[in-house]
CSV table of C-alpha atoms in Angstrom, one decimal:
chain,number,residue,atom,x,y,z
A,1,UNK,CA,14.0,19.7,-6.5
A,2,UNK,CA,11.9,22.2,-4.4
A,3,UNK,CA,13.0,21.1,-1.0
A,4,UNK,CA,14.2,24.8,0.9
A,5,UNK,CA,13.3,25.2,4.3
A,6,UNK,CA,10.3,27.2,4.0
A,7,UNK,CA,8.2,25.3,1.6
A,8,UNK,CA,6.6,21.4,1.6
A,9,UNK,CA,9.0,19.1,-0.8
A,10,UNK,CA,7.2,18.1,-3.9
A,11,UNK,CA,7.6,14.3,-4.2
A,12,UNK,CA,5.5,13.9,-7.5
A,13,UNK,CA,8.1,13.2,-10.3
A,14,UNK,CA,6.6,14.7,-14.0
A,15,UNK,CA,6.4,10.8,-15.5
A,16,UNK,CA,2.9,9.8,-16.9
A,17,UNK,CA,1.7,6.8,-14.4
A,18,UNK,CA,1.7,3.7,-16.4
A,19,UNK,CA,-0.6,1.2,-14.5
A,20,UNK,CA,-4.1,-0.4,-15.2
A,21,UNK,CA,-7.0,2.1,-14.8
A,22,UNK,CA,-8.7,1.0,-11.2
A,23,UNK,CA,-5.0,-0.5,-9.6
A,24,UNK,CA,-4.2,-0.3,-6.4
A,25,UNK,CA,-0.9,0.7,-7.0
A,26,UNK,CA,-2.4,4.1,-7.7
A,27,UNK,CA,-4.2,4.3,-3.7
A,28,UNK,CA,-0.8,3.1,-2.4
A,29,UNK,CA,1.3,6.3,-4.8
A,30,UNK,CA,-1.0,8.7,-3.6
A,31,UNK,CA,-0.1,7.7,0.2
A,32,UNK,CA,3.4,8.2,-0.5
A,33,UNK,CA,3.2,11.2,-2.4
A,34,UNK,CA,0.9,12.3,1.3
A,35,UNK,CA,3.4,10.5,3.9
A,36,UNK,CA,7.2,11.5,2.5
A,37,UNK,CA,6.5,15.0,2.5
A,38,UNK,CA,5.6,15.0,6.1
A,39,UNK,CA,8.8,13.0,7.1
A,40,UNK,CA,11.2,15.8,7.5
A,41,UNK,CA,13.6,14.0,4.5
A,42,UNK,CA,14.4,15.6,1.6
A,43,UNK,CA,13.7,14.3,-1.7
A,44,UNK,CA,17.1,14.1,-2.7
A,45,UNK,CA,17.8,11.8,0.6
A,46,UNK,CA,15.4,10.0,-0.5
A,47,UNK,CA,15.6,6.6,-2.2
A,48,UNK,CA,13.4,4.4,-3.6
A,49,UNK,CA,14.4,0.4,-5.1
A,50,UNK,CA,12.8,-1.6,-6.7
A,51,UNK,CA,13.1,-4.8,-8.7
A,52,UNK,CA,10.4,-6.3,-11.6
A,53,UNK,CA,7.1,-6.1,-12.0
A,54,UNK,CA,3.8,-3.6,-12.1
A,55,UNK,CA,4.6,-2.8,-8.5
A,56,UNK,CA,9.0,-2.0,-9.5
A,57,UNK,CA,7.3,1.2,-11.9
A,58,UNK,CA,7.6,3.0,-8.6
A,59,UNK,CA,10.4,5.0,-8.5
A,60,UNK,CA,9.6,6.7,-11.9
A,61,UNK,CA,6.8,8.5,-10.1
A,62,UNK,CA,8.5,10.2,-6.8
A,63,UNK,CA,11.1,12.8,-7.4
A,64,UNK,CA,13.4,10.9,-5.4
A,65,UNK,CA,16.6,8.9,-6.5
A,66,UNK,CA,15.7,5.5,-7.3
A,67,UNK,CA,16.8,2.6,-9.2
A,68,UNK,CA,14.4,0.1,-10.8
A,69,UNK,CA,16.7,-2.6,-10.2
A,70,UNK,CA,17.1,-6.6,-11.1
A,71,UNK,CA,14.2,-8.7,-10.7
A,72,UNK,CA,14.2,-10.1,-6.8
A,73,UNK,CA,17.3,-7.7,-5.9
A,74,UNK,CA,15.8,-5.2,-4.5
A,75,UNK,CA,16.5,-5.9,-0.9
A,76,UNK,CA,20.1,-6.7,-1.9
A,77,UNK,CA,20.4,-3.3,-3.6
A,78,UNK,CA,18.6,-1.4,-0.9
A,79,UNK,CA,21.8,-3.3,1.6
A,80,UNK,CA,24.8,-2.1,-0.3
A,81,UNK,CA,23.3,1.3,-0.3
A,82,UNK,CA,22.5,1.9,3.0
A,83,UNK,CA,25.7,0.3,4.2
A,84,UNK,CA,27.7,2.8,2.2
A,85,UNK,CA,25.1,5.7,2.7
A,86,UNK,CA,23.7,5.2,6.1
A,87,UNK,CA,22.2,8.7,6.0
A,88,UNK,CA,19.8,8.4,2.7
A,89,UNK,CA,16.3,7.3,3.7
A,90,UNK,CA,15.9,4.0,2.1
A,91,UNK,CA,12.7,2.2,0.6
A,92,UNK,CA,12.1,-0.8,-0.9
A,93,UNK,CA,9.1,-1.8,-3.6
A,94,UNK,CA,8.5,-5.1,-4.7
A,95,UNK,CA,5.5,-7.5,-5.4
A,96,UNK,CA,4.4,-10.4,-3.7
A,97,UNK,CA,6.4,-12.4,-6.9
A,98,UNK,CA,9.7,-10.3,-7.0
A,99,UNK,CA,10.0,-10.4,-3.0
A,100,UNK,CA,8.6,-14.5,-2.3
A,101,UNK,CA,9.6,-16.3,-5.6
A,102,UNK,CA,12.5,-14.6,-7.9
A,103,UNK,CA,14.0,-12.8,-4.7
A,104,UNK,CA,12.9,-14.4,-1.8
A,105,UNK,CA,16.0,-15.5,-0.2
A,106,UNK,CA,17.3,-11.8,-0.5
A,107,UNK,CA,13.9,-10.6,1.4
A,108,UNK,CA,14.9,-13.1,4.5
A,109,UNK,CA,18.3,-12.2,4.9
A,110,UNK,CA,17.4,-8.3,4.8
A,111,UNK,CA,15.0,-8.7,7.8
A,112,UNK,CA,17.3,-10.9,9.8
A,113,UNK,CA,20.0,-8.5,9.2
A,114,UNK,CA,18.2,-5.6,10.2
A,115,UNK,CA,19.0,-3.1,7.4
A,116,UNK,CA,17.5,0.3,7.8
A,117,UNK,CA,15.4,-0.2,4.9
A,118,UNK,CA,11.6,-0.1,4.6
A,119,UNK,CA,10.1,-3.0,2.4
A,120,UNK,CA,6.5,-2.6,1.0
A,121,UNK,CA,5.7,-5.8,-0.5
A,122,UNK,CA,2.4,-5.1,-2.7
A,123,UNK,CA,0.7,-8.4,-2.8
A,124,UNK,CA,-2.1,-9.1,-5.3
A,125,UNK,CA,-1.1,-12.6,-5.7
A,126,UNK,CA,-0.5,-12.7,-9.1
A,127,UNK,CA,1.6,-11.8,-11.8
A,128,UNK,CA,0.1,-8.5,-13.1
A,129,UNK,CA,3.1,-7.2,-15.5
A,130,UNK,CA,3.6,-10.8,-17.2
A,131,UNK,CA,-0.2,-11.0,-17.6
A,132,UNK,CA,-1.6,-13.2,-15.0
A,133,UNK,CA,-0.2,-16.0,-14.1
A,134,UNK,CA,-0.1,-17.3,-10.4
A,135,UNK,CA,2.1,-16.5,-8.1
A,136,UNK,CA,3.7,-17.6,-5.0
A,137,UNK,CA,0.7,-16.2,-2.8
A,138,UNK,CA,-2.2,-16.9,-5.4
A,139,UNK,CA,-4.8,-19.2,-3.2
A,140,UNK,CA,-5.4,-22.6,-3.9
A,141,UNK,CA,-7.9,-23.3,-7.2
A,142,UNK,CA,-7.0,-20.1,-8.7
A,143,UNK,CA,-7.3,-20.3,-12.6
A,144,UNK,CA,-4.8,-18.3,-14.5
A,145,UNK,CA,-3.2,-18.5,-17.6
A,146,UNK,CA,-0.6,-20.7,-16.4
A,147,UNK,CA,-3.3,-23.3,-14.1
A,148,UNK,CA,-5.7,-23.4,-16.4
A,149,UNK,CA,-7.3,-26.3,-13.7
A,150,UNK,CA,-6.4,-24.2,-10.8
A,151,UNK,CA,-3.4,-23.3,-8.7
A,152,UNK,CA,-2.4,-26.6,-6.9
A,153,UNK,CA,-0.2,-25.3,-4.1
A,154,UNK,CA,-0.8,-23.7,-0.8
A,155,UNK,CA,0.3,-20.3,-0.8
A,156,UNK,CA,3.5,-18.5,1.1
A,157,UNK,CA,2.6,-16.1,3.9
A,158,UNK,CA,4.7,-12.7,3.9
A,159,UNK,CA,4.3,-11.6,7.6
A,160,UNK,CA,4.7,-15.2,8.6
A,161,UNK,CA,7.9,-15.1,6.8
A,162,UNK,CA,8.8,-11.8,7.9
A,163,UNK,CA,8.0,-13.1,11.6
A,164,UNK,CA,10.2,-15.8,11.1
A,165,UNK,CA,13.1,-14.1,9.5
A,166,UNK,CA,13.1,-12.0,13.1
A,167,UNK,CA,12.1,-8.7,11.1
A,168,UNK,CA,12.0,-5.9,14.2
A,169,UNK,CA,8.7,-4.2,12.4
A,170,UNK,CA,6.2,-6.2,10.6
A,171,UNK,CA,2.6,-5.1,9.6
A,172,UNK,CA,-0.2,-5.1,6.8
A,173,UNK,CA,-2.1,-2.7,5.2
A,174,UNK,CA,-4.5,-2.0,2.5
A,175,UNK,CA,-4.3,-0.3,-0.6
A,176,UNK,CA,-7.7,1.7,-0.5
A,177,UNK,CA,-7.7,2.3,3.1
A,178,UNK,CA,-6.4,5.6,3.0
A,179,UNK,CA,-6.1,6.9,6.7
A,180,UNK,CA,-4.7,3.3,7.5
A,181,UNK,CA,-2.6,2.6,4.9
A,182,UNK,CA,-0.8,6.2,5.1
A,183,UNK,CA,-0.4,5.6,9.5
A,184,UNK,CA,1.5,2.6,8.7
A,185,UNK,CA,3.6,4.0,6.3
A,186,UNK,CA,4.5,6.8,9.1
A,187,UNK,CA,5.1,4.5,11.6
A,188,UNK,CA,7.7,2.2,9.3
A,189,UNK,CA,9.6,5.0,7.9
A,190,UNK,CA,9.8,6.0,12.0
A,191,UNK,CA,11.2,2.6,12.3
A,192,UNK,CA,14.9,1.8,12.9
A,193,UNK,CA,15.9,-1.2,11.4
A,194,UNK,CA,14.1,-3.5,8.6
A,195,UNK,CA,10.2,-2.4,8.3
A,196,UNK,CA,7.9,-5.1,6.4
A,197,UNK,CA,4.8,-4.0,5.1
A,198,UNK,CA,2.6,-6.2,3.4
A,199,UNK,CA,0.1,-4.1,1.5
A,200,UNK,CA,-2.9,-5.9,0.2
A,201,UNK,CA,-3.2,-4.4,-3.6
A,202,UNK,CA,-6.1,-5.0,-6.1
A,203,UNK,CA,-5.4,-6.2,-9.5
A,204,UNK,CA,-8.1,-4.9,-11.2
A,205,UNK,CA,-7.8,-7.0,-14.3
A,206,UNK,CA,-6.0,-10.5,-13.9
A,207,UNK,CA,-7.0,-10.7,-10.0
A,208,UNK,CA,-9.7,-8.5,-9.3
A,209,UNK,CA,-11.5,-8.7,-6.1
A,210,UNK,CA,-9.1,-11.2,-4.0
A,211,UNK,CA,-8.9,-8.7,-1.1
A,212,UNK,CA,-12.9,-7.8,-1.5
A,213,UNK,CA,-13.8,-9.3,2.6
A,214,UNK,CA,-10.6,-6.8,3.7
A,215,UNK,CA,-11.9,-3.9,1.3
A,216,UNK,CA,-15.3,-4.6,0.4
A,217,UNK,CA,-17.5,-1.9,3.2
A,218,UNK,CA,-20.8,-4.1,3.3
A,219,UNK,CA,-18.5,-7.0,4.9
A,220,UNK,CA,-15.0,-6.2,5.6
A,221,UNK,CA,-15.4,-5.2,9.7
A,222,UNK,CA,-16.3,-8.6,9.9
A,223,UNK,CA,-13.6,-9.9,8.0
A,224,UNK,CA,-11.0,-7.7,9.7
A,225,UNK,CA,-9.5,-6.7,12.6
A,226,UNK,CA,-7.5,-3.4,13.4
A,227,UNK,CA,-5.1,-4.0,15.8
A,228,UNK,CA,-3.6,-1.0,18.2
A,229,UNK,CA,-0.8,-1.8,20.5
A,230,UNK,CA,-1.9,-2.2,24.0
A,231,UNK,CA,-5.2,-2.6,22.9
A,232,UNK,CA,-8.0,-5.7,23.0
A,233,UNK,CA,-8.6,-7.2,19.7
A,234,UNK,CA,-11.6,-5.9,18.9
A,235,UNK,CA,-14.2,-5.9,15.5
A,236,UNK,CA,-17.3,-6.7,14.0
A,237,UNK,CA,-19.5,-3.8,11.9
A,238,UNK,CA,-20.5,-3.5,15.9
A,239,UNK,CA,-17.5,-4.2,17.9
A,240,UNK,CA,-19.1,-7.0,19.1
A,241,UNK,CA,-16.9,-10.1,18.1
A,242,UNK,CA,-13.1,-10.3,19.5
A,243,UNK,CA,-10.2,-12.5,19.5
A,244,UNK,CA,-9.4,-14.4,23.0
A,245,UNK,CA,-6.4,-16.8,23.2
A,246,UNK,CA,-7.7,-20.5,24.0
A,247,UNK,CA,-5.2,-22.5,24.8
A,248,UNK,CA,-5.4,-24.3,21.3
A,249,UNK,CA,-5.0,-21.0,19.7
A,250,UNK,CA,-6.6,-18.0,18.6
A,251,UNK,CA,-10.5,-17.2,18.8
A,252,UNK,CA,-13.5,-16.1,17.7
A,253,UNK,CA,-15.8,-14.8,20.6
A,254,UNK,CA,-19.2,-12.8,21.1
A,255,UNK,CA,-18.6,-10.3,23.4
A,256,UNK,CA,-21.3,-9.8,25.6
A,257,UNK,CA,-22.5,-13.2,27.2
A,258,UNK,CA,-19.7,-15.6,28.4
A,259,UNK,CA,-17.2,-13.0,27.3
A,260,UNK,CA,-16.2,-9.5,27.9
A,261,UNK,CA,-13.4,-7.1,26.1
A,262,UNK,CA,-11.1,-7.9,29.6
A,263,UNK,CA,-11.6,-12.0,28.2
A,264,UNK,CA,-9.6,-10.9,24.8
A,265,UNK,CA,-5.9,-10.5,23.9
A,266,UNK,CA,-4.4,-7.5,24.1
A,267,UNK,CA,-2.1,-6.7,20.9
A,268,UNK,CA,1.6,-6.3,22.3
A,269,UNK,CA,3.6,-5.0,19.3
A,270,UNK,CA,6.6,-4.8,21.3
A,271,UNK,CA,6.7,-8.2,23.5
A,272,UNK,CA,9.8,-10.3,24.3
A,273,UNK,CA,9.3,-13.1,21.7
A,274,UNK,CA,7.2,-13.1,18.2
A,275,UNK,CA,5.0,-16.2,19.4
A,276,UNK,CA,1.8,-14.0,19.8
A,277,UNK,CA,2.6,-11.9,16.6
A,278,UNK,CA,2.9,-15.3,14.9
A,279,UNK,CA,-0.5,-17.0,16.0
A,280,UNK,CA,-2.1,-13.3,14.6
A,281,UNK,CA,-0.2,-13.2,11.5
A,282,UNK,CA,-1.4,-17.1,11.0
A,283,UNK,CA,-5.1,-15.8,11.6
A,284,UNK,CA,-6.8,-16.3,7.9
A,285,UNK,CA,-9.6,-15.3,5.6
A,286,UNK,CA,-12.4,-17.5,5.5
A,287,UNK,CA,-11.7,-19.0,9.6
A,288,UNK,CA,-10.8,-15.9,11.0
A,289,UNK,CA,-10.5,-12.3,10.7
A,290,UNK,CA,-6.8,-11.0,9.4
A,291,UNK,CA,-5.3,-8.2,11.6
A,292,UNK,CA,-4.3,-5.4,9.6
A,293,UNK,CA,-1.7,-3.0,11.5
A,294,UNK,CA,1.4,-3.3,13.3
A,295,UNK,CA,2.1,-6.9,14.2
A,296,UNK,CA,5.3,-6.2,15.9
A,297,UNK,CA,8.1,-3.0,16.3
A,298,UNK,CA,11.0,-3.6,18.3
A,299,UNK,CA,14.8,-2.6,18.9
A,300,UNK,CA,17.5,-4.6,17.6
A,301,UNK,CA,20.6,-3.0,16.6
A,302,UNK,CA,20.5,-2.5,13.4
A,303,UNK,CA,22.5,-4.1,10.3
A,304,UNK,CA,25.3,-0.9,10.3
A,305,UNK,CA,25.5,-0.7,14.0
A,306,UNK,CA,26.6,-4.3,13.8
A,307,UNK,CA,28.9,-4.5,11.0
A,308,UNK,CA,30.3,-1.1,12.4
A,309,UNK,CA,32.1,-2.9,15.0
A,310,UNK,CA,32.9,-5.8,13.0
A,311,UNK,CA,35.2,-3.3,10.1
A,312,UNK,CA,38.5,-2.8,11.0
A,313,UNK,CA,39.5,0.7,10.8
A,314,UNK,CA,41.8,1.2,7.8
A,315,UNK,CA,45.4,1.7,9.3
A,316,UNK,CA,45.0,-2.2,10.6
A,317,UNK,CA,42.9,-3.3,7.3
A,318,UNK,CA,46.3,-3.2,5.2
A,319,UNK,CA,48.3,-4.8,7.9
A,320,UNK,CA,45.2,-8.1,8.0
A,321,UNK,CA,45.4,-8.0,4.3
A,322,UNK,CA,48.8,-8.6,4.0
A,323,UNK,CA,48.9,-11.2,7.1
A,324,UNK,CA,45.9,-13.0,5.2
A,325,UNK,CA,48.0,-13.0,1.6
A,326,UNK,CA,51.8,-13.8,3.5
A,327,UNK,CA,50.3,-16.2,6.2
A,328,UNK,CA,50.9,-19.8,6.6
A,329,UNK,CA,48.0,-21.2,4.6
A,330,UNK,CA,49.4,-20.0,1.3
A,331,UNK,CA,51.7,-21.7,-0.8
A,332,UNK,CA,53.4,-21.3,-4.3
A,333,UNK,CA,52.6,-23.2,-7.5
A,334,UNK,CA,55.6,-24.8,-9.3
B,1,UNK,CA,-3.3,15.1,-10.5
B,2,UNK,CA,-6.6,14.5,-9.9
B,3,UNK,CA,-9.9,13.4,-12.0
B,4,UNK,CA,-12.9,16.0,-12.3
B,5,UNK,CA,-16.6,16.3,-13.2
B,6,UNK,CA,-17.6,18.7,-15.5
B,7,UNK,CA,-20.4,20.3,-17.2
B,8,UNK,CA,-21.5,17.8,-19.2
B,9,UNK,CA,-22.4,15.7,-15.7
B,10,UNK,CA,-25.8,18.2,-14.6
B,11,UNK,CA,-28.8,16.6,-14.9
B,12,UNK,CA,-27.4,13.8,-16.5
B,13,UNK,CA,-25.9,12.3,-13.2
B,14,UNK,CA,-25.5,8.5,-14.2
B,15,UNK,CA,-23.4,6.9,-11.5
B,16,UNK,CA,-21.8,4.4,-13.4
B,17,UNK,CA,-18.2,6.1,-12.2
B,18,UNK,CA,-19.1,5.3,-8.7
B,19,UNK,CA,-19.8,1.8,-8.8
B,20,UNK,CA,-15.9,1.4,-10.2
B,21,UNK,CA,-14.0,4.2,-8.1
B,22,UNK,CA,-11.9,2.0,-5.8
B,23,UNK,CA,-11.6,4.9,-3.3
B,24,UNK,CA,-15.1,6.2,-3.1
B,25,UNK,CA,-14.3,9.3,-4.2
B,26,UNK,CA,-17.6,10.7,-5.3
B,27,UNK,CA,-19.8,13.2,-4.0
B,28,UNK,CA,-23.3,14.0,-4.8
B,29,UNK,CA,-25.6,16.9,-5.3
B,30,UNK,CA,-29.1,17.2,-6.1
B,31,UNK,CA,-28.5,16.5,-10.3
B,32,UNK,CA,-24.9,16.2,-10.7
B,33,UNK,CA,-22.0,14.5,-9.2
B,34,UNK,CA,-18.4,15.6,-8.1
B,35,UNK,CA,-15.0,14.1,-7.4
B,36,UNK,CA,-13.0,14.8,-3.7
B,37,UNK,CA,-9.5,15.9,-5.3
B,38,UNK,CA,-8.1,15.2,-1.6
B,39,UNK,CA,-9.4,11.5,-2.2
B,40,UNK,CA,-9.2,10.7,-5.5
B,41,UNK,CA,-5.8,8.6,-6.6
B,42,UNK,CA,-5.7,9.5,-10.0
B,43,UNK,CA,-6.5,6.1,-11.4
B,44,UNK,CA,-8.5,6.9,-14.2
B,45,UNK,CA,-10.7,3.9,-13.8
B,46,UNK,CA,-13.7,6.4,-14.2
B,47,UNK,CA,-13.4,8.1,-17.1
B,48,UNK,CA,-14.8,5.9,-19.6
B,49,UNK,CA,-17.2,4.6,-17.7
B,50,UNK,CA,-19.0,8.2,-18.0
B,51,UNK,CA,-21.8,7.6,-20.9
B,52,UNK,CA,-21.7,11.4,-21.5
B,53,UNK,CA,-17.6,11.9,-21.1
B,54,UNK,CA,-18.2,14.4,-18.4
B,55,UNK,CA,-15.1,13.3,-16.4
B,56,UNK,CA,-11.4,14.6,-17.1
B,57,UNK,CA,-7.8,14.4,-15.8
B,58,UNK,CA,-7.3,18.0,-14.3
B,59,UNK,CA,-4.6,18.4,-17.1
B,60,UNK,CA,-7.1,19.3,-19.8
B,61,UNK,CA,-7.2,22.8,-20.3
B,62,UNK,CA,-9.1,25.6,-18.6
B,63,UNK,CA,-10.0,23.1,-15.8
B,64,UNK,CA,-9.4,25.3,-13.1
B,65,UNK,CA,-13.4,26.8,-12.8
B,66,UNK,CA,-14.4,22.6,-12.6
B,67,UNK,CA,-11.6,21.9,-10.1
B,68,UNK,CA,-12.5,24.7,-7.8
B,69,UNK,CA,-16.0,23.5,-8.1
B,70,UNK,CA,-15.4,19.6,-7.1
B,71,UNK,CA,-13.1,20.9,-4.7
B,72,UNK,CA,-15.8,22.8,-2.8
B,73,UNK,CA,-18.7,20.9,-3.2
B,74,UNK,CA,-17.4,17.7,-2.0
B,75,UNK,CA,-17.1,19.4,1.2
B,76,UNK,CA,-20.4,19.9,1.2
B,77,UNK,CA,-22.5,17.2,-0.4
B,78,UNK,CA,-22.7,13.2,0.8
B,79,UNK,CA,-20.6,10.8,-0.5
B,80,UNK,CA,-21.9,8.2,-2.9
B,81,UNK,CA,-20.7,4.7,-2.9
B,82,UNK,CA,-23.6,2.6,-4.7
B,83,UNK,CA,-24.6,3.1,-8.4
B,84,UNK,CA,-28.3,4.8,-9.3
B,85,UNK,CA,-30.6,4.6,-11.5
B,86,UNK,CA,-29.7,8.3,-13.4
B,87,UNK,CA,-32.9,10.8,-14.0
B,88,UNK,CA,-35.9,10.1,-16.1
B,89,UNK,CA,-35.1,13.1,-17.9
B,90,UNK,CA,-31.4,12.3,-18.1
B,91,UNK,CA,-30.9,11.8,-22.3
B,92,UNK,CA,-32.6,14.7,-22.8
B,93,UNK,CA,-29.9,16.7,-21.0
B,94,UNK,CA,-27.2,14.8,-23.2
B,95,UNK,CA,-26.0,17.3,-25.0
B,96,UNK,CA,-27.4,20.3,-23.8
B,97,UNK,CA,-25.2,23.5,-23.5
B,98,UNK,CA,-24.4,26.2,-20.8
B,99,UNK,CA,-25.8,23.4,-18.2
B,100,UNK,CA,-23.6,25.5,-15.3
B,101,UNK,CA,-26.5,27.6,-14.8
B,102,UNK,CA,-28.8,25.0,-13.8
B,103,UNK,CA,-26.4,23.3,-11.1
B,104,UNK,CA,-27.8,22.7,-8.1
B,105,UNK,CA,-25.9,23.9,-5.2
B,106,UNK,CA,-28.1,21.4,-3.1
B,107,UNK,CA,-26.8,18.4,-1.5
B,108,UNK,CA,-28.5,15.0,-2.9
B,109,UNK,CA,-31.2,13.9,-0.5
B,110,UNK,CA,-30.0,10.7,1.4
């Protein structure tokens, strides 16, 4: 480890990086190898867990502990180890299958908990390791190897999920957008408490192209919006298109004739209830722009503060052990 | 780790490697091309798409003079995004040796 005082930390581990030439997983490494380094923590407080799939290779490459844990488990893992070791830096990489279908109850109850962790959930929606089949955020129609007639099921959403599971910091990213991509990263390692990132990741061979309107430069300013806290929402290859909030919902407006940037919504990251955060998470490719950014970063104590005051300290513990094991709802068997 | 153009690239300058790079990394010159090490994630998806195997994982040996070389002149030049049709003159160059001496330094006219 090369982590003194005087010199950068070196996060590259020496393992040969096994993914398909062209995937995204390499654009979203080379951020992290960028954005730890500039974190002030040091490899070796570092941790990085993952669970199954091309996404779970990830700790091999940083020179950081790791552990490329049990398919879906991840966020379970990532719990027990902050709990015990509230001072290691704690990250979480998974794919949109490990974290929604093998493992998705475990990715709910991390973000209502509020564990100090930071989840990147790489979604390509499909199953790149196993060799494309679909998976729980593959679109409707899509042939794979396992719908040869096309996915029949609507897909799940991960930062409506992550919305609804009360995470305190929930945003979206993608892969190739460096100077994007590596901000967010920043700003949910800053994060105390559970940080969701969904990243949008290119499968270059089983998948390729499902994120082309959000990465795609002829088309994707119209496609996308970057949202900024405190900030109109704003975009269009001229800034001339924004979202207003109708009373039926979100939408699309021309700025310029019947409506001005003071007519749109202004991104509140940090507002009182997750309504707005929700209506922007549930804006879609091909009706409506996505928002890529920070949807929402708030305070909430955080899963250790809470279960802090909820441990008894350990003179009592024996006494409550031996109350539970002696007490009146105990009996002997003849 | 990064990728890098070498030799073999001047006055051959196809651009199929661009129309793959997923990061538009790629810089050109007036008869070669160039990779930003700063930029490039170290995917690989380029090198076989170069018909004359001028692109190589900075681990090869005696790399250093290319690396140095990408390094500087993707400060320099414009950044290419969109495949090209390569020089009339291109298959001629194939195999040529000792090609350093005819870079040009010159950015590609945009």
């Amino acid at each position: 480890m090369n982590a003194t005082a005087n010199t950068v930390p070196n996060f590259a581990s020496d393992q040969e990086v096994r993914w398909c030439p062209g995937c995204g997983d390499f654009a979203i490494l080379a951020q992290m190898k960028k954005v730890l380094p500039t974190l002030g923590v040091k490899p070796e407080n570092t941790v990085v867990v993952s669970g199954i799939g091309c996404s779970s290779r990830f700790p091999y490459y940083l020179e950081t502990y790791g552990m490329h844990g049990i398919h879906g488990r991840a966020p379970a893992i990532a719990t027990g180890l902050k709990r015990t070791r509230p001072d290691l830096q704690v990250w979480v990489v998974t794919g949109d299958g490990d974290a929604l279908s093998i493992g998705c109850t475990h990715l709910l109850h991390a973000l209502r908990r509020n564990v100090d962790i930071k989840i990147l959930l790489f979604n390509n929606r499909i199953y790149g390791l196993t060799k494309g089949q679909f998976s729980p955020t593959s679109l409707p129609g899509l042939v794979t190897s396992s719908t040869p007639m096309g996915t029949a099921h609507e897909p799940l959403h991960p930062l409506s999920i992550a919305l609804a599971s009360n995470a305190t910091f929930v945003a979206r990213s993608v892969d190739t957008n460096a100077k994007h991509l590596g901000e967010v990263l920043r700003r949910a390692a800053a994060h105390r408490g559970s940080a969701f990132v969904e990243i949008y990741q290119n499968c270059h061979i089983f998948n390729d192209g499902a994120f082309d309107f959000a990465k795609n430069p002829a088309i994707r300013d119209d496609h996308i919006v970057a949202i900024a806290h405190g900030e109109p929402l704003v975009f269009g290859k001229n800034r001339d298109k924004g979202i207003r909030l109708d009373v039926a919902g979100p939408e699309v407006v021309t700025l310029g004739g019947e409506y001005n940037e003071p007519d749109l919504l202004v991104h509140d990251e940090k507002a009182d209830t997750n309504t707005i955060a929700q209506m922007i998470a549930g804006m879609r490719h091909p009706l409506m722009p996505e928002a890529i950014g920070v949807l929402r970063d708030v305070d909430r104590p955080t899963h250790n503060d809470l279960m802090r005051d909820k441990t008894p300290d350990p003179k009592s513990r024996e006494t409550a052990v031996n109350r539970l094991l002696h007490g009146g709802e105990t009996w002997t068997v003849a | 780790m990064t990728y890098v153009v070498t030799e073999n690239c001047i006055k051959c300058k196809h651009t199929d490697c661009v129309s793959v790079c997923p990061v538009d990394c790629f810089y050109e010159g007036e008869n070669m091309l160039v990779i930003n090490p700063e930029e490039c994630i170290d995917c690989g998806v380029c090198e076989p798409e170069c018909p004359v195997e001028a692109i190589k994982p900075d681990s090869e040996p005696d790399i250093e003079t290319w690396l140095a070389l990408n390094t500087e002149l993707a400060g320099i030049w414009p950044v290419i995004t969109e495949q090209k049709e390569p020089p009339t003159d291109a298959a001629a160059w194939k195999d040529a040796e000792n090609k350093l001496t005819l870079l040009s330094r010159e950015p590609a006219k945009v």
